[in-house]
Amino acid sequence: MFDSDFLLWIIMNFRNRNFELDDNFRILKLSDLSTAGDERGDYIGRKISTEKSINVSQSIPMLFTLLSGREPIYCKFAFIIDDYSGTIKISNDGKISILHSFGILKLVSPIERIIISLHFVLRLVDLYEKWKNLELNLKYPSREDFLNIIHDCREMGMRFYDIQDIIEKYRRKRKNSV
Amino acid sequence: MNKNTSEIILKGRFIIQKIYQIKISKEIDKDELFEIFKKKLPEFKRGNPEEEGFGFKIIEIKKVPDKFLKDPLLLDIFKNLIIIEFQKEKYPEIIIDYKDNKPIYGKKFPILDTNHIFIILPNYMIFKGSQSNLEFIESYVFNAMKSILTKREIKNV
């Protein structure tokens, strides 16, 4: 298993614009996140996932789940490692999926794909080792990190979407229906 | 080319289930380990619905892709890599006959599950593929390495 807090560390680093997680290991985009936790008697639900967000570390629904105490169970991000680009999904059950449809892996032969993928895996394992040995105040999020989440949620959540379009859309549907 | 070896064909996504950090007792090089696996891992044999066939194949890649020569990081992995392919039959229930226009189900033709094991000397062992045969594969591979393996530790834990 990858510790959920390792995934949280990646998310918080991305939120704080520390994109360079390790030497020549840079996160470009954090698109998917799933969190889960015990039932807490709230309405969020046990497991929540967001896919294909332009930045899931700023996704209000996901931030709410983190504040509620739910923990990351998987995340997917695009990266550049030693000048090779790729997309990877890591889960807290230890599973690592490397996508072939993005970056360098789309362009190369099967054996190159294997070697480059293995290189990604080794870099990730190495990063995980480094994370395990981090000082505790760097390993886990700070009070400020969570206050920032609340700040961001307030800022984004207070905004009302322009609902003219959706009203118009359904107004048209209602009119067109028999 | 040795009948035991062939070029690799990879299908589907690259899914890693388990990563071990290993230590090998003495200075054993890639060729020696290669021979150990070839000797100790059973080759693939066809089976039947009662006894599903399975087996291993050591994959040897003869030609170094040009790209690796330019990148020491990749060349290093390539030089120290052993790829083992594991295949196991699975017999799904299908319609094998009809009686009074009613289908009769049974097990007849196998499909093959494939896993790959990547050993990157001297320290890593990476298991790729589905979860279902993992324990079975591990027991064979670690048993083959019994006399030379001094340490194994799951790394993605």
PDB file of C-alpha atoms in Angstrom, chain A residues 14 28-32 50-59:
ATOM      1  CA  PHE A  14       0.517  20.732  -5.748  1.00  0.00           C
ATOM      2  CA  LEU A  28       2.282  18.985 -14.315  1.00  0.00           C
ATOM      3  CA  LYS A  29      -1.341  18.269 -13.613  1.00  0.00           C
ATOM      4  CA  LEU A  30      -3.428  16.627 -10.930  1.00  0.00           C
ATOM      5  CA  SER A  31      -6.626  15.498 -12.578  1.00  0.00           C
ATOM      6  CA  ASP A  32      -8.215  12.635 -10.640  1.00  0.00           C
ATOM      7  CA  THR A  50     -13.544  13.314  -9.345  1.00  0.00           C
ATOM      8  CA  GLU A  51     -12.039  12.621 -12.728  1.00  0.00           C
ATOM      9  CA  LYS A  52     -10.556  14.823 -15.415  1.00  0.00           C
ATOM     10  CA  SER A  53     -10.549  17.999 -13.363  1.00  0.00           C
ATOM     11  CA  ILE A  54      -8.225  20.676 -14.696  1.00  0.00           C
ATOM     12  CA  ASN A  55      -6.926  20.836 -11.138  1.00  0.00           C
ATOM     13  CA  VAL A  56      -8.479  18.452  -8.680  1.00  0.00           C
ATOM     14  CA  SER A  57      -6.555  20.030  -5.801  1.00  0.00           C
ATOM     15  CA  GLN A  58      -8.880  23.015  -6.223  1.00  0.00           C
ATOM     16  CA  SER A  59     -12.068  21.007  -6.677  1.00  0.00           C
TER      17      SER A  59
END
